[in-house]
Amino acid sequence: MSAPIVKFKDVTKTYQMGPVTVEALRGVSFAIEPGEYISIMGSSGCGKSTLLNLLGCLDRPTTGHYFLGGQDVSQMDDDALSAVRGARLGFIFQSYNLIQQLSVVENIEVPLYYQDWPEAASREVAHKLAARVGLAQRLDHKPFELSGGQQQRVAIARALVNDPLVILADEPTGNLDSASGVEILKIFDELHAQGKTLIIVTHDPTVGKRARRTLRLCDGLIESDVRH
Amino acid sequence: MSAINPPASHESAWRGLTVARLKRAVRLGLRSLWQHRLRSLLTVLGIVFGVCSVIAMLAIGEGASYEAQEQIKSLGSQNIILRSVKPPDEQKISNQGSQSYVLNYGITYADAERIQATIPNVTVILPARNIREYAWNISKRVDCEIVGTVPWYPTMRNQRVAQGRFFTDKDMATRTSVCVLGAEMVPLLFPLESPLGKHVRVGGDYYQVIGVMEAHGHEAKTDETTETKDKSAAFRMFVPLETIKMRYGEVLMRRRSGSFEAERVELHELTVKVASLETVTGVADAIKTVLERNHKKKDYQIDVPLEMLRRAERTKQIFNIVLGSIAAISLLVGGIGIMNIMLASVTERTREIGIRRALGARRRDIIIQFLVETVMLSGIGGIMGVMLGVTIPLIVSHTAGMKTIITLWSPLLAFTISALVGVVFGIYPAVRAANMDPVEALRHE
Ligand SMILES: Nc1ncnc2c1ncn2[C@@H]1O[C@H](COP(=O)(O)OP(=O)(O)OP(=O)(O)O)[C@@H](O)[C@H]1O
Ligand SMILES: [Mg+2]
């Protein structure tokens, strides 16, 4: 068995809201091997988004350690975390989060822009990925000219552009009708088949079932960890 | 899959600021400004007008002061000019009185000799008698001032003869009837032919034209205080002093609103040349004492071009200070306007900032993005202001005939300052954008 690509060790996250302390995560430990396809499920307010923000290096755990690709990122400074996000992580959001004034290709290129890629090279990669998610004909369209499903496919291409260790998705089908949702899930299956590591937060049991492993959270703790 | 190269950060604080990245940031900024072009334009108007008014006002002020200084310089900075002035109380009497009488006033030949004899460092004395008369060429006439003076007048007054020659000591001694015309009156009297060798009639006498002076711009403003002065006396005609003395004697008759008026003025003007610039003020004071001792009334005026020059320079300094304050205030106001819009823009683009941060942008990438945008905004405003500010003086000098001078440093300085305003007022919004929590920013709206 190869080394885990993601390893959480006794991670807690507490939010201080004036006098009230909210314990969003209360000691979470788990490990993810390369190439796994995992869904994180649980009732509302159980800490899924909090966990995903930590996984995505958008936030730091209050206590505990997070190893990403063998490197402890739990207490890195802001610049280092930015570099980790740009180089090793891919994000897919529920509301697509494309930059409105940029075209499809330019949106896909954004992570490479912050990696200082030469323009020609990044353009080439972006074209390839746009073609891969079926948007070869829409390269110069703006996000508002695309359907939700198409926008989410742009977001997937953007999440792949920096060849990340882990792809993180927060309710990727939440804003889509079932047909577009199925299309997105099909792409995820393909990515999994290619050996990408995928972590998907979802409420939707049908989405959760497509993953090979489900982490179920309850009240800031892991309730169950099932492989299927 | 497990072979992971560690993220390359911390190499140098400004690793990201490569030329290529800056170019992209500029392109991105331009696009975002262009997307809100009306807003950008309105935002930048404060800077545009600030820069434009500074350059335009500087150019006009510089032109005016240059002209004034040129005029003063043409009087000669080593010269002290004495003029006869009708004393104010006499003027009143002569205005009321209907009876004719002879009025005695002004600088005398005796004054000239006294100054020459008693004050050291005085080299030449240049006397002049001015008479207002019509000069005729057959049927063409010009209302001009006939200046009876000495042969060294042009040298002392920094004026040059354009054609022919000025009269000589010999003309003076033999009291020949020759004249040198001011350039301005030549086209009026001799529109088609060369005036040299022709004759000009004044009263019953003919004077042969032996020379024409170089055109001289406008006459000095200080001349307006002289009693014989009207606007049209910009036309001057020079005749040997001895000739004038012989023709007109010492008493001048003049018809004025029904009554005759006679004045006896020996010298209308007396120019004293001082040996060195340092002694000008001292000599001026000495002359003042000499004249005060010998004149009961103040029927003379002492002009010191050097002092006028210094006053003009001081005025210009004050003008520049006032202008500088106006510029500072308008650029401040413009800067605040830009900051206001950039703050609004940061709030509006919170989501975008969150996305960029999630995708790997560091804080300084965000700072650069917004700072570049602000600097471009103010820089473009500066360029527009410079273009407008350079055009306005051209229009002014074309339509109003005023001289304007655009010094090289004024557009450069105005532009630099406006770009700096962008940096100063852009920093706060940019830092605010960069310090947003990425999670919060992504959740925005
Ligand atoms: N920034 C914050 N400040 C204070 N409390 C927070 C913050 N973010 C989350 N929480 C709290 O932490 C707990 C977990 O929230 P989280 O957003 O992770 O839930 P979730 O599982 O994503 O819920 P949902 O399914 O509704 O999105 C909640 O009780 C929430 O109120
Ligand atoms: Mg959530």
XYZ file of N, CA and C and ligand atoms in Angstrom, chain A residues 44-45 47-50 94 170-171 201 203, ligand 2:
34
model
N -27.100 18.557 7.830
C -26.686 19.960 7.757
C -26.063 20.414 9.077
N -24.969 21.122 8.992
C -24.322 21.668 10.184
C -23.410 20.685 10.884
N -20.524 19.717 9.853
C -19.107 20.086 9.697
C -18.500 19.704 8.362
N -19.328 19.392 7.363
C -18.798 18.962 6.063
C -18.000 20.076 5.386
N -18.619 21.259 5.317
C -17.932 22.372 4.647
C -16.670 22.748 5.396
N -16.743 22.701 6.714
C -15.563 23.007 7.518
C -14.437 22.042 7.162
N -20.262 24.359 -5.611
C -21.681 24.189 -5.934
C -22.142 25.249 -6.936
N -17.566 20.548 -3.637
C -18.584 20.808 -2.616
C -19.941 20.860 -3.301
N -20.755 19.836 -3.104
C -22.083 19.755 -3.728
C -22.024 20.083 -5.222
N -18.214 16.393 -1.345
C -19.170 16.613 -0.264
C -20.558 16.666 -0.873
N -25.113 15.994 -0.207
C -26.302 15.571 0.528
C -26.982 14.426 -0.192
Mg -21.865 23.132 3.780
